[in-house]
Amino acid sequence: MSQKPVDQLSEDEARAELAALAKAIAAADIAYHQNDAPEITDADYDALRQRNAALEEAFPELVRTDSPSGAVGAAPVEGFAKVRHGVPMLSLSNAFSDEDVTDFVARAKKFFMADTLRDPDFKLEFTAEPKIDGLSASLRYENGVFVKGATRGDGSVGEDITENLKTIGDIPHRLKGSGWPAVIEIRGEVYMTHAEFKRLKDHSAKFGGQDYVNPRNTAAGSLRQKNPEITASRNLNFFAYAWGIAEDAEGNPQPPAATQHEIVQKFGDWGFVTNPLMIRTESADELLAHYRMIETQRATLGYDIDGVVYKLDRLDLQARWGFVARAPRWAIAHKFPAEQATTILTGIDIQVGRTGALTPVARLQPVTVGGVVVENATLHNEDYIKGIGNNGEPIRNGVDLRVGDTVIVQRAGDVIPQIVDVVLDKRPADAQPYVFPHICPACGSEAVRELNEKTGKLDSVRRCTGELICPAQAVENLKHFVARDAMDIDGLGDKQVTQFYAEGRIVRPADIFTLRARDERSMKKLKDVEGFGATSVKKLFDAIDARREPELDRFIYALGIRHVGETTGALLAKEFGSIENFRAVALAAAQHEDGHSVFPQIGGIGETVRSSIMAFFANERNVQALDDLLVEVKPKPYVVTISADSVVAGKTVVFTGALEKMTRSEAKAMAERLGAKVAGSVSAKTDILVAGPGAGSKLKTAEQHGVEVISEDEWFERVGR
Ligand code: IVH
C-alpha cells in the first residue's frame, strides 16, 4: 500500500493502486472467510479497506466493477454434496473404569458360553488399539480405486470431501497388492500431528492469523475446506482401523478376512498406515495392561488420543453379538480420564437466547486445560448453580457455586467445559450465594420458570416473557429468520443483523423488506455507514428482494415458533398448503378454548409442537408481526404437483443403495411431489427401482420381477432436475 496522501496521487497511480487493493482485499477475504486461515491481521485488513474507500471517494470515476467495497466478505463455504454410507458409521460405547472393561469381557464370555462348553479350544480374543482423537472418514474404493470419501456426518449421511482426502499422503489413490473386495469402504481417523499443529500455530503467530485451538479442530477445519489446496498445505494424516461395505463384483458381502486383526493387517498390505500399538489377547488383565502402557506413552506419541478401543476379534462372533442402537456390542472405548484444572469463578453472566431462555455462563480466570485456554464454562440453568442436577438429584455433592469460588474445570473431548467441583476450603468468607435474576437482563421483563404440564414439575429453564419487546430475543430471532436454512438472505448475517438492530434500521422481520424504501427516504443512508458502500448496499437490497417469494416450509420455519424446526416446517407447509391457511387455522385454534380439538392431527407433529404453535398465535404481537411481514413477502403456496406431464406420476418407485445427490427423505419427498408413490420394498407392482451403489437384495428382486432399474443420475434426467 502506498503511503502517498490520496490528494497527491495522479489518476494513473490511483488506478494502479485500486487494482492492487482489489486483489489484496479479495485474497484476504478468501483466506479469512473461506479458508479460516487469515493471512494478515485485522488491523492491516482494515487499513487496506480504508485506503480503498479513500481512493474511491477521491476518484469516483475509477471505482472498479469488482470493487471490494461492493463485497461484504467472501461468500461462505457452500455445503458439500451428501454421501450416503453403504453401511452406517457407528459410534462406540464408553468405559470409564477398569471395572467397566472387565464387565465388557465378562459379558462376552457369558454371551458365548455355549461355544466354550461345546468346544474346549474356543478362544474369545479381543484387540486393543489407541482411540485416535481426530475425525472419522469413510473412503470408498471400487476395483481398488479411491472413488469417494466422506465425513461421518450423522452416521448415515456424510459430506463428500473426496478431493480434500486425496491430498492426504496416507490415503492411497489406488490400493496396493491384491485381494481387495470389488467395493470396499475403508474407515479410519484423519488427524493432525502435534508437530504439524505447532508448525501452523507458529506460522500464524508470526504472520498474524487465526488462533488454532487444538489439533482435532484444526484437522476438522482443514478437511472441510472448499479449496483442496488449503487441505493439502495442512499435512494431515490417516490411520485405517475399520471398514463399512465390503462386496464382490456381484454385490455379495466379501469381508477381506475372518478377524479384526487380520483385516487391519491387510489394510497395511494395501498401502494404508495402521496404528502400531494394536495387540490381541484373551485376557481382560492384558487389555488393561495395554491401556496403562498406552497411557504412559500418550504424551510422546506425537498425536492426540483419548482412550483405547477394545474389539472382539472374530467377525463371525461380532455379527452374532450384534448392536445396540448406534454402537456395536462387540466393541468399547476405554476413555482416559478427562482433563481438569483449578481456577477461579470470576463472574456469572446471563445470556438470553432466541426463545428467551436465560442461560448462565461462568466467567473464569483463564486456565489451560489439556492444552486449551478455558475462560468460560456453561452453567446450564439456575438449579445447576445451586448444585441440583436435571433429575433433581444433587450434583457436586449439592454444593452451590459462588462468584469468587475456586473451582475445578473439566474439558472432555469436544464437550463445552464444565465446572465439576468447588474447593470449599478456599471459598472466600464473604462469598454470597448467587441470586438468579427473575427479570430479563436484556429487557427487564419478568423471567419465569414454566410448569411442565406433563411432568408437573417446574421447567429447569427460566425464560424471559418479553418476547418481541426483548432486544436479545428480537436479535436472535432476526438472526434465525435470515439464516441460511431459513430465509437465506445473502449478505445479511449475524453481524449485519446485530448492527442494524442497534441502529434501529431493522427491528422486526418485516423491516428487512422495507429497508430499501426507508433508506431511500433516509438522511442516514446505509451506503455511508462504515463497512458499506453503494455497491454492497445495492447488492444487499437485491438479495432481500430476491427472497420476497420464499418457499412456504422455509418461511414457516423462519418464523421461529418454538419447537418448529425444519422438518416440522415442511410438515406444516404440506398440510396447510398456504400461509393464509396455516395462519387462519392456527389463529382459530389459539382463540378456541380447546384448541387441540381445532388444530388438525398431523403425522409427525405432537402435542408440544401444537401447543407451541397455538401459544405463538395467541400472542397478538406475533400475529401483527406476521401480518406486517405478509404485506411484504408472499410465500409460495406449497403445491404437491401431481403434474400430469410428470413422467413418474402414478408410478411406484423404490430407492435403494447409496444415494449421492440427495438423502433418502429428500428423494422420497421429491418423488411424491411429482406424483409418484414411494414404496419401501420391491414387488411385482414396482415400476421403477432407483439403485445407487451398494444396492443389494432389492436389486435382485427387481431383476426377478423385470422391474425397470435406473441410476440416481438417470432419475434426475428423467424428472428433469
Ligand atoms: S472403531 C464400529 N477404532 O471413535 C466401530 N473408532 O466413538 C467403529 N475412533 O467415530 C469405530 N479411534 O471416529 C474405532 N481405533 C479406533 C478409533 C475409533 C478413534 C473414533 C471414530 C468413531 C469414534 C467412536
XYZ file of C-alpha atoms and ligand atoms in Angstrom:
745
model
C 0.000 0.000 0.000
C 1.368 3.389 -0.978
C 1.989 5.977 1.764
C 1.307 8.915 -0.507
C -1.628 11.093 0.584
C -4.626 10.426 -1.630
C -4.891 14.014 -2.847
C -1.342 13.887 -4.211
C -1.927 10.814 -6.390
C -2.154 11.069 -10.159
C -5.029 9.288 -11.879
C -2.731 6.565 -13.144
C -1.245 5.971 -9.732
C -4.717 5.805 -8.203
C -5.903 3.373 -10.871
C -2.928 1.090 -10.276
C -3.336 1.223 -6.534
C -7.070 0.478 -6.709
C -6.282 -2.582 -8.803
C -3.673 -3.763 -6.307
C -6.033 -3.133 -3.393
C -8.866 -5.064 -5.043
C -6.560 -8.022 -5.451
C -5.149 -7.868 -1.920
C -8.561 -7.483 -0.277
C -10.056 -10.320 -2.308
C -7.171 -12.588 -1.316
C -7.550 -11.625 2.342
C -11.309 -12.248 2.161
C -10.796 -15.703 0.762
C -8.148 -16.537 3.349
C -10.376 -15.328 6.155
C -13.904 -16.360 5.179
C -13.411 -19.421 3.057
C -10.232 -20.906 4.376
C -10.453 -19.980 8.051
C -6.823 -19.003 7.730
C -6.290 -15.250 7.769
C -3.004 -14.207 6.268
C -2.963 -10.619 7.517
C -4.008 -9.039 10.806
C -7.414 -7.445 11.226
C -5.776 -4.042 11.600
C -3.895 -4.404 8.322
C -7.045 -5.572 6.638
C -8.984 -2.561 7.898
C -6.198 -0.297 6.698
C -6.470 -1.767 3.191
C -10.198 -1.211 3.129
C -9.939 2.335 4.450
C -7.337 3.218 1.859
C -9.542 1.722 -0.818
C -12.535 3.733 0.381
C -10.487 6.946 0.477
C -9.247 6.373 -3.069
C -12.735 5.630 -4.346
C -14.028 8.790 -2.773
C -11.309 10.915 -4.334
C -11.540 9.208 -7.735
C -15.190 8.157 -8.113
C -14.734 7.628 -11.844
C -12.094 4.985 -11.155
C -14.262 2.735 -8.973
C -13.764 -0.774 -10.316
C -16.595 -3.087 -11.265
C -15.054 -5.619 -8.890
C -14.541 -3.005 -6.205
C -14.008 -4.568 -2.761
C -16.368 -2.019 -1.237
C -19.126 -3.820 -3.095
C -18.497 -7.109 -1.358
C -19.322 -7.917 2.248
C -16.693 -10.600 2.794
C -16.280 -13.589 0.532
C -19.181 -15.956 0.054
C -19.189 -18.516 2.828
C -18.195 -22.056 2.075
C -21.101 -23.688 0.368
C -22.434 -27.030 1.504
C -20.706 -30.170 0.385
C -22.624 -32.801 -1.534
C -24.149 -35.504 0.589
C -22.925 -39.066 0.588
C -24.910 -41.935 1.983
C -22.664 -44.512 3.627
C -23.105 -48.050 2.300
C -23.082 -49.218 5.920
C -23.753 -46.668 8.696
C -20.766 -45.301 10.595
C -21.367 -46.197 14.210
C -20.133 -44.754 17.428
C -18.714 -46.652 20.398
C -19.982 -47.225 23.905
C -17.651 -45.927 26.568
C -15.889 -47.496 29.511
C -14.522 -45.179 32.181
C -13.113 -47.637 34.715
C -11.269 -50.938 34.886
C -14.459 -52.489 36.119
C -16.342 -51.367 33.004
C -13.720 -53.228 30.980
C -13.812 -56.447 33.000
C -17.626 -56.263 32.748
C -17.344 -55.988 28.974
C -15.168 -59.098 28.791
C -17.451 -60.940 31.229
C -20.496 -60.091 29.106
C -18.762 -61.535 26.060
C -17.854 -64.704 27.940
C -21.430 -65.098 29.076
C -22.852 -64.494 25.618
C -20.557 -67.119 24.079
C -20.755 -69.582 26.988
C -22.335 -72.292 24.868
C -19.415 -72.164 22.421
C -16.928 -72.578 25.262
C -18.846 -75.548 26.637
C -19.105 -77.173 23.230
C -15.502 -76.610 22.174
C -12.698 -76.637 24.746
C -10.421 -74.890 22.224
C -12.846 -71.997 21.711
C -10.936 -68.735 22.118
C -12.531 -65.381 22.797
C -9.948 -62.835 21.720
C -10.014 -59.056 21.728
C -7.915 -56.413 20.053
C -6.823 -53.248 21.839
C -5.672 -50.140 19.968
C -5.460 -46.393 20.625
C -8.555 -44.291 20.135
C -7.345 -41.536 17.848
C -8.710 -38.068 18.589
C -9.422 -36.883 15.077
C -12.322 -37.155 12.670
C -13.534 -40.339 11.154
C -13.740 -40.641 7.382
C -15.015 -43.327 5.056
C -13.132 -43.994 1.822
C -14.867 -45.884 -0.945
C -12.688 -47.945 -3.267
C -14.126 -49.531 -6.382
C -11.892 -52.113 -8.009
C -9.018 -50.767 -5.984
C -9.525 -47.135 -6.999
C -10.414 -44.413 -4.484
C -13.693 -43.010 -5.816
C -15.371 -41.206 -2.938
C -14.528 -40.071 0.562
C -16.922 -38.728 3.153
C -17.157 -37.442 6.688
C -19.143 -39.388 9.239
C -21.962 -36.825 9.264
C -24.929 -38.172 11.179
C -23.660 -41.723 10.744
C -25.907 -42.457 7.753
C -25.179 -39.492 5.510
C -21.870 -37.639 5.449
C -20.327 -34.923 3.309
C -18.388 -35.535 0.143
C -14.818 -34.425 0.846
C -13.143 -36.667 -1.738
C -10.853 -34.022 -3.195
C -9.619 -32.967 0.220
C -8.981 -36.534 1.320
C -6.993 -37.130 -1.852
C -4.439 -34.601 -0.625
C -3.603 -36.737 2.425
C -0.418 -38.693 1.853
C -1.531 -41.659 3.982
C -4.552 -42.261 1.740
C -3.687 -44.312 -1.359
C -5.428 -43.307 -4.605
C -5.066 -46.914 -5.698
C -4.874 -49.912 -3.401
C -1.623 -51.821 -3.486
C -1.342 -55.598 -3.630
C -4.400 -57.660 -4.441
C -7.319 -59.485 -2.916
C -9.340 -56.414 -2.058
C -13.122 -56.630 -2.455
C -14.585 -55.069 -5.623
C -16.208 -52.423 -3.435
C -14.870 -51.553 0.000
C -15.307 -48.608 2.335
C -12.142 -48.194 4.376
C -12.709 -46.279 7.574
C -10.340 -44.588 9.893
C -9.304 -41.376 11.525
C -7.965 -38.222 9.929
C -5.747 -36.435 12.450
C -3.073 -33.784 12.772
C 0.232 -34.480 14.492
C 1.469 -32.237 17.299
C 4.412 -31.225 15.109
C 2.163 -30.057 12.287
C -0.133 -28.277 14.729
C 2.845 -26.452 16.186
C 4.094 -25.518 12.715
C 0.721 -23.948 11.860
C 0.484 -22.164 15.191
C 3.995 -20.746 14.866
C 3.276 -19.609 11.346
C 0.091 -17.882 12.395
C 1.821 -16.222 15.368
C 4.438 -14.822 13.008
C 2.202 -13.718 10.185
C -0.911 -12.892 12.138
C -3.582 -15.437 11.609
C -6.263 -17.311 13.369
C -5.904 -18.904 16.749
C -5.772 -22.667 16.324
C -7.430 -24.276 19.323
C -6.261 -27.875 19.157
C -5.124 -30.415 16.573
C -8.514 -32.058 16.280
C -10.457 -28.882 15.491
C -7.737 -27.726 13.176
C -7.812 -31.044 11.329
C -11.595 -30.710 11.053
C -11.353 -27.166 9.719
C -8.689 -28.226 7.260
C -10.804 -31.072 5.903
C -13.983 -29.065 5.450
C -12.320 -26.683 3.024
C -13.775 -25.829 -0.323
C -10.270 -25.413 -1.632
C -8.335 -28.717 -1.526
C -5.076 -26.787 -1.872
C -5.556 -25.487 1.647
C -6.143 -29.013 2.900
C -3.006 -30.099 1.079
C -0.986 -27.348 2.761
C -2.002 -28.642 6.196
C -0.291 -32.071 6.181
C -2.944 -34.288 7.681
C -2.542 -37.981 8.455
C -4.805 -41.013 8.422
C -4.958 -44.289 10.359
C -7.144 -47.056 8.896
C -8.905 -49.166 11.548
C -12.354 -50.230 10.307
C -14.475 -50.757 7.209
C -18.051 -50.389 6.009
C -19.333 -52.057 2.908
C -17.159 -54.879 1.519
C -18.626 -56.613 -1.518
C -17.583 -58.675 -4.506
C -18.420 -57.653 -8.060
C -21.888 -59.218 -7.786
C -22.744 -57.228 -4.690
C -22.364 -60.138 -2.274
C -20.707 -59.442 1.077
C -16.995 -60.195 0.977
C -15.181 -59.426 4.225
C -11.456 -59.364 3.421
C -10.562 -61.709 6.302
C -12.095 -63.515 9.249
C -10.813 -61.335 12.086
C -10.375 -57.716 13.001
C -6.678 -58.222 13.472
C -6.084 -59.759 10.036
C -8.171 -57.141 8.273
C -6.141 -54.328 9.727
C -3.015 -56.175 8.615
C -4.478 -56.309 5.112
C -5.059 -52.548 5.248
C -1.298 -52.299 5.719
C -0.699 -54.529 2.681
C -2.997 -52.332 0.605
C -0.965 -49.237 1.343
C -2.635 -47.743 4.421
C -0.962 -46.652 7.600
C -2.250 -48.616 10.583
C -1.549 -47.944 14.208
C 1.437 -49.903 15.531
C 0.024 -50.119 19.064
C -2.568 -52.792 18.361
C -2.461 -56.048 20.289
C -4.659 -59.149 20.502
C -5.366 -61.039 23.703
C -7.885 -63.208 25.528
C -7.353 -61.638 28.914
C -9.023 -58.613 30.452
C -5.900 -58.044 32.524
C -3.780 -57.798 29.407
C -6.229 -55.351 27.845
C -5.913 -53.187 30.944
C -2.132 -53.533 30.982
C -2.058 -52.365 27.364
C -4.276 -49.414 28.289
C -1.784 -48.383 31.006
C 1.119 -48.796 28.644
C -0.536 -46.568 26.044
C -1.450 -44.062 28.755
C 2.214 -43.718 29.758
C 3.173 -43.183 26.126
C 0.340 -40.759 25.473
C 2.364 -37.571 25.829
C 5.132 -38.739 23.488
C 3.076 -40.348 20.703
C 3.075 -37.140 18.697
C -0.693 -37.138 18.118
C -3.772 -36.890 20.343
C -5.558 -39.976 21.566
C -8.414 -40.044 24.039
C -8.555 -43.684 25.061
C -8.153 -47.273 23.973
C -10.652 -49.230 21.864
C -11.248 -52.910 22.537
C -12.914 -55.010 19.846
C -13.962 -58.632 19.699
C -11.605 -60.123 17.144
C -13.628 -62.689 15.187
C -16.052 -61.140 12.680
C -18.499 -64.040 12.855
C -18.731 -63.536 16.621
C -19.127 -59.775 16.160
C -22.084 -60.456 13.891
C -23.642 -62.762 16.456
C -23.181 -60.361 19.352
C -24.622 -57.522 17.305
C -25.504 -53.909 18.094
C -27.322 -51.660 20.497
C -28.832 -48.517 18.947
C -25.900 -46.727 17.281
C -22.988 -48.737 18.703
C -21.732 -52.291 18.417
C -21.981 -54.556 21.474
C -18.695 -56.127 20.443
C -16.532 -53.038 20.937
C -15.958 -50.477 23.662
C -13.866 -47.317 24.056
C -11.964 -47.093 27.342
C -11.563 -43.364 27.795
C -8.710 -41.639 29.544
C -9.851 -39.508 32.471
C -10.971 -36.051 31.393
C -8.504 -33.253 31.810
C -9.034 -30.920 34.714
C -7.622 -27.716 36.109
C -8.275 -25.444 39.052
C -9.242 -21.805 38.574
C -11.421 -19.024 39.964
C -15.004 -18.260 39.105
C -14.812 -14.513 38.496
C -18.376 -13.885 37.437
C -21.659 -15.267 36.167
C -23.243 -13.712 33.085
C -26.713 -14.359 31.785
C -27.258 -14.837 28.064
C -30.730 -14.562 26.557
C -31.472 -16.879 23.647
C -33.990 -16.735 20.804
C -36.708 -18.424 22.793
C -35.984 -16.268 25.828
C -34.058 -18.900 27.783
C -31.787 -17.299 30.355
C -28.537 -19.258 30.255
C -25.904 -18.598 32.899
C -22.292 -18.641 31.731
C -19.336 -18.871 34.105
C -16.530 -16.374 33.548
C -13.270 -17.915 34.698
C -9.783 -16.732 35.306
C -8.166 -18.106 32.119
C -6.616 -21.528 32.667
C -5.157 -24.152 30.339
C -6.983 -27.450 30.380
C -5.404 -30.092 28.182
C -3.684 -27.538 26.008
C -6.693 -25.274 25.511
C -7.240 -21.997 27.295
C -10.596 -22.024 29.013
C -12.255 -18.753 30.055
C -15.934 -19.667 30.089
C -17.936 -22.670 31.140
C -21.580 -23.447 30.719
C -23.710 -23.373 33.837
C -26.886 -24.676 32.140
C -29.543 -23.205 34.459
C -30.199 -21.896 37.931
C -30.573 -25.316 39.577
C -27.175 -26.267 38.255
C -25.653 -23.276 40.039
C -27.422 -24.354 43.229
C -25.948 -27.860 42.938
C -29.094 -29.609 41.680
C -28.983 -31.764 38.539
C -31.668 -32.150 35.876
C -33.318 -35.083 37.616
C -33.497 -33.214 40.915
C -30.535 -35.151 42.356
C -27.608 -33.269 43.910
C -24.550 -32.602 41.762
C -21.121 -31.639 43.197
C -22.428 -33.105 46.473
C -25.081 -30.426 46.440
C -22.573 -27.575 46.759
C -23.654 -24.303 45.120
C -21.392 -22.074 43.024
C -20.455 -18.577 44.175
C -18.534 -15.846 42.465
C -15.029 -15.924 43.966
C -15.054 -19.709 44.380
C -12.061 -21.820 43.458
C -13.443 -24.400 41.054
C -12.300 -27.493 39.164
C -12.897 -27.160 35.438
C -13.057 -30.179 33.196
C -12.847 -30.493 29.477
C -13.551 -33.840 27.878
C -13.096 -34.098 24.138
C -15.480 -31.857 22.292
C -17.643 -31.096 25.266
C -18.056 -27.497 26.414
C -16.001 -27.039 29.604
C -17.845 -27.870 32.790
C -17.355 -26.935 36.414
C -17.199 -30.297 38.147
C -16.314 -29.292 41.669
C -15.809 -26.473 44.164
C -12.866 -26.306 46.573
C -14.917 -25.320 49.611
C -11.834 -24.737 51.806
C -10.926 -21.854 49.575
C -14.328 -20.185 49.498
C -13.900 -16.515 50.468
C -15.606 -15.720 53.748
C -17.753 -13.043 52.112
C -18.839 -15.125 49.089
C -22.580 -14.772 48.589
C -24.989 -17.354 47.181
C -25.746 -16.439 43.584
C -29.163 -14.916 43.079
C -30.528 -15.891 39.700
C -32.314 -12.926 38.102
C -36.095 -13.039 37.902
C -36.134 -10.262 35.385
C -34.573 -10.439 31.958
C -31.240 -8.601 31.877
C -31.891 -7.551 28.274
C -35.391 -6.071 28.531
C -36.439 -6.036 32.167
C -39.469 -8.257 31.587
C -40.316 -10.902 34.098
C -38.467 -14.177 33.599
C -40.339 -17.272 34.706
C -39.993 -20.988 35.048
C -42.977 -22.586 33.386
C -44.788 -25.541 34.837
C -44.329 -28.573 32.643
C -47.853 -29.901 32.222
C -46.679 -33.417 31.502
C -44.342 -33.884 34.465
C -45.987 -31.439 36.848
C -42.512 -30.046 37.565
C -41.065 -26.613 37.098
C -39.079 -26.273 33.888
C -35.359 -26.066 34.620
C -35.072 -23.106 32.260
C -36.134 -19.621 33.246
C -37.488 -17.689 30.294
C -37.936 -14.031 29.555
C -41.591 -13.222 28.914
C -40.775 -10.119 26.880
C -40.806 -11.953 23.537
C -40.707 -9.390 20.752
C -40.035 -6.421 23.014
C -36.905 -8.140 24.351
C -33.952 -6.912 22.309
C -31.956 -10.078 22.931
C -34.788 -12.292 21.711
C -35.545 -9.935 18.855
C -31.964 -10.003 17.591
C -31.679 -13.778 17.965
C -34.995 -14.124 16.153
C -33.819 -11.918 13.309
C -30.620 -13.939 13.033
C -32.693 -17.092 12.840
C -35.038 -15.533 10.283
C -32.324 -14.605 7.804
C -30.166 -17.712 8.367
C -29.130 -19.968 5.556
C -31.543 -22.759 6.456
C -34.402 -20.251 6.901
C -34.938 -17.215 4.598
C -31.348 -17.424 3.388
C -30.714 -13.749 2.670
C -27.252 -13.255 1.213
C -25.152 -10.563 2.845
C -27.419 -10.325 5.882
C -25.650 -12.344 8.560
C -25.420 -12.227 12.341
C -23.101 -9.245 12.245
C -25.259 -7.070 9.997
C -28.452 -8.007 11.831
C -26.914 -7.054 15.169
C -25.666 -3.767 13.759
C -28.945 -2.910 12.002
C -30.900 -3.713 15.128
C -28.668 -1.496 17.247
C -29.117 1.350 14.728
C -32.874 0.796 14.655
C -32.864 0.027 10.938
C -34.287 -3.466 11.396
C -36.266 -4.335 14.471
C -38.707 -6.919 13.172
C -38.573 -9.262 10.178
C -40.924 -7.019 8.147
C -38.384 -4.186 8.442
C -35.921 -6.159 6.344
C -38.201 -5.846 3.357
C -38.917 -2.155 3.812
C -35.268 -1.340 4.299
C -34.644 -0.196 0.718
C -37.656 2.094 0.603
C -36.883 3.589 4.008
C -33.229 4.000 3.121
C -34.160 5.974 0.005
C -36.007 8.496 2.153
C -33.480 8.453 4.969
C -30.889 11.100 5.780
C -28.544 8.497 7.224
C -28.114 6.288 4.209
C -26.715 2.828 4.607
C -24.116 3.354 1.923
C -22.483 5.972 4.126
C -22.175 3.623 7.061
C -18.698 2.333 7.752
C -18.187 -1.060 6.158
C -20.747 -0.427 3.415
C -20.684 1.282 0.067
C -23.069 1.990 -2.789
C -22.405 -1.348 -4.447
C -22.626 -3.517 -1.361
C -25.852 -1.814 -0.306
C -27.405 -2.357 -3.718
C -26.354 -5.979 -3.590
C -27.911 -6.396 -0.176
C -31.199 -4.807 -1.253
C -31.278 -7.018 -4.332
C -30.611 -10.102 -2.221
C -33.513 -9.117 0.031
C -35.836 -8.575 -2.924
C -34.823 -11.939 -4.318
C -36.370 -13.595 -1.257
C -39.792 -11.968 -1.387
C -41.390 -15.200 -2.523
C -39.877 -17.801 -0.219
C -40.777 -21.467 -0.130
C -43.575 -21.981 2.380
C -41.751 -24.562 4.501
C -38.716 -22.327 4.940
C -40.933 -19.362 5.707
C -42.793 -21.210 8.452
C -39.513 -22.423 9.915
C -38.080 -18.895 9.713
C -40.895 -17.525 11.903
C -39.052 -19.048 14.835
C -42.024 -20.656 16.542
C -40.644 -22.661 19.436
C -40.219 -26.372 18.651
C -40.889 -25.803 14.937
C -37.734 -26.953 13.198
C -37.122 -27.508 9.508
C -38.858 -30.876 9.407
C -41.926 -29.589 11.228
C -41.932 -26.535 8.958
C -42.146 -28.856 5.964
C -44.908 -30.968 7.532
C -46.950 -27.839 8.252
C -46.384 -26.483 4.749
C -47.535 -29.741 3.238
C -50.599 -29.915 5.482
C -51.785 -26.330 5.047
C -50.565 -25.559 1.539
C -50.541 -21.778 2.021
C -49.507 -19.330 4.702
C -53.031 -17.874 4.747
C -54.483 -21.261 5.512
C -51.918 -22.023 8.212
C -52.448 -18.611 9.795
C -56.230 -18.952 9.786
C -56.308 -22.431 11.320
C -53.588 -21.742 13.891
C -55.243 -18.476 14.916
C -58.663 -20.122 15.230
C -57.154 -22.898 17.363
C -55.307 -20.367 19.519
C -58.541 -18.468 20.183
C -60.602 -21.589 20.854
C -60.953 -22.777 24.432
C -59.994 -26.286 23.366
C -57.511 -25.505 20.627
C -56.361 -29.075 20.331
C -59.789 -30.049 19.007
C -59.496 -27.441 16.242
C -55.913 -27.867 15.153
C -55.694 -30.875 12.810
C -53.802 -34.004 13.773
C -50.707 -34.166 11.609
C -48.424 -37.166 11.493
C -45.041 -36.313 12.998
C -46.392 -33.335 14.975
C -47.047 -33.952 18.638
C -48.739 -32.102 21.452
C -45.749 -29.989 22.438
C -45.438 -28.552 18.951
C -49.177 -27.974 18.605
C -49.290 -26.163 21.957
C -46.323 -24.109 20.953
C -47.898 -23.073 17.637
C -51.081 -22.063 19.434
C -49.116 -20.135 22.059
C -47.403 -18.247 19.240
C -50.689 -17.293 17.594
C -52.303 -16.468 20.923
C -49.867 -13.572 21.170
C -51.257 -10.586 19.275
C -47.843 -9.082 18.761
C -46.713 -12.211 16.944
C -49.758 -12.167 14.701
C -49.243 -8.470 13.990
C -45.583 -9.084 13.152
C -46.573 -11.898 10.815
C -49.255 -9.812 9.133
C -46.865 -6.910 8.620
C -44.390 -9.336 7.143
C -47.010 -10.761 4.796
C -47.579 -7.308 3.330
C -44.021 -7.521 2.023
C -43.493 -11.215 1.495
C -45.588 -13.715 -0.448
C -44.610 -17.274 0.441
C -45.182 -19.629 -2.458
C -48.085 -21.978 -1.948
C -46.830 -25.463 -1.231
C -48.075 -27.457 -4.167
C -47.959 -31.150 -4.314
C -47.593 -31.105 -8.075
C -49.048 -34.265 -9.306
C -48.212 -32.740 -12.635
C -49.843 -34.585 -15.482
C -46.711 -34.210 -17.544
C -44.506 -35.712 -14.828
C -43.181 -38.926 -16.280
C -43.257 -40.601 -12.923
C -46.790 -39.545 -11.889
C -48.766 -42.512 -10.682
C -45.755 -44.806 -10.737
C -44.481 -46.793 -7.773
C -40.840 -46.067 -7.091
C -38.348 -47.702 -4.727
C -34.977 -46.194 -3.773
C -32.113 -48.447 -2.767
C -28.361 -48.352 -2.295
C -26.336 -45.252 -1.619
C -27.870 -42.049 -2.972
C -25.236 -39.432 -3.522
C -27.074 -36.290 -4.541
C -29.880 -36.372 -2.023
C -30.859 -38.035 1.199
C -33.454 -40.785 1.237
C -36.068 -38.476 2.711
C -35.414 -35.799 0.100
C -35.684 -38.420 -2.623
C -38.998 -39.564 -1.223
C -40.391 -36.050 -0.919
C -39.316 -35.217 -4.452
C -40.881 -38.346 -5.931
C -44.102 -37.697 -4.064
C -44.216 -34.109 -5.255
C -44.032 -35.465 -8.757
C -46.986 -37.696 -8.090
C -45.150 -40.974 -7.621
C -45.785 -43.417 -4.823
C -42.692 -44.376 -2.877
C -42.540 -47.920 -1.529
C -40.056 -49.484 0.872
C -39.714 -52.837 -0.833
C -39.731 -54.159 -4.364
C -42.612 -56.252 -5.642
C -44.234 -57.049 -8.959
C -46.153 -53.752 -8.542
C -42.995 -51.667 -8.505
C -42.482 -49.606 -11.665
C -39.019 -48.151 -11.124
C -36.110 -49.059 -8.859
C -33.620 -46.238 -8.405
C -30.463 -48.071 -7.405
C -27.362 -46.377 -6.077
C -24.024 -48.039 -5.415
C -24.200 -50.821 -2.895
C -27.737 -51.881 -3.888
C -28.244 -55.470 -2.747
C -31.263 -57.717 -2.449
C -33.745 -55.146 -3.765
C -31.825 -55.003 -6.991
C -32.033 -58.768 -7.352
C -35.764 -58.846 -6.597
C -36.305 -56.090 -9.138
C -34.464 -58.049 -11.771
C -36.539 -61.143 -10.980
C -39.757 -59.178 -11.443
C -38.465 -57.422 -14.520
C -38.769 -54.038 -12.813
C -37.041 -51.184 -14.593
C -33.788 -50.266 -12.798
C -32.221 -46.816 -13.200
C -29.355 -44.951 -11.547
C -29.683 -41.817 -9.458
C -28.392 -39.739 -12.394
C -30.942 -41.288 -14.746
C -33.619 -40.483 -12.204
C -32.630 -36.817 -12.265
C -32.562 -36.821 -16.073
C -35.997 -38.352 -16.193
C -37.608 -35.948 -13.746
C -35.784 -33.086 -15.393
C -33.817 -31.692 -12.455
S -13.841 -48.313 15.687
C -17.995 -49.812 14.867
N -11.383 -47.672 16.311
O -14.172 -43.104 17.780
C -16.794 -49.204 15.460
N -13.011 -45.950 16.290
O -16.556 -43.083 19.471
C -16.255 -48.114 14.650
N -12.122 -43.730 16.764
O -16.478 -42.438 15.268
C -15.219 -47.324 15.287
N -10.035 -44.323 17.015
O -14.099 -41.650 14.916
C -12.639 -47.229 16.145
N -9.166 -47.214 16.780
C -10.399 -46.795 16.622
C -10.754 -45.439 16.759
C -12.077 -45.062 16.589
C -10.879 -43.313 17.008
C -13.297 -42.841 16.721
C -14.134 -42.929 15.494
C -15.538 -43.205 15.959
C -15.469 -42.804 17.376
C -16.478 -43.575 18.192
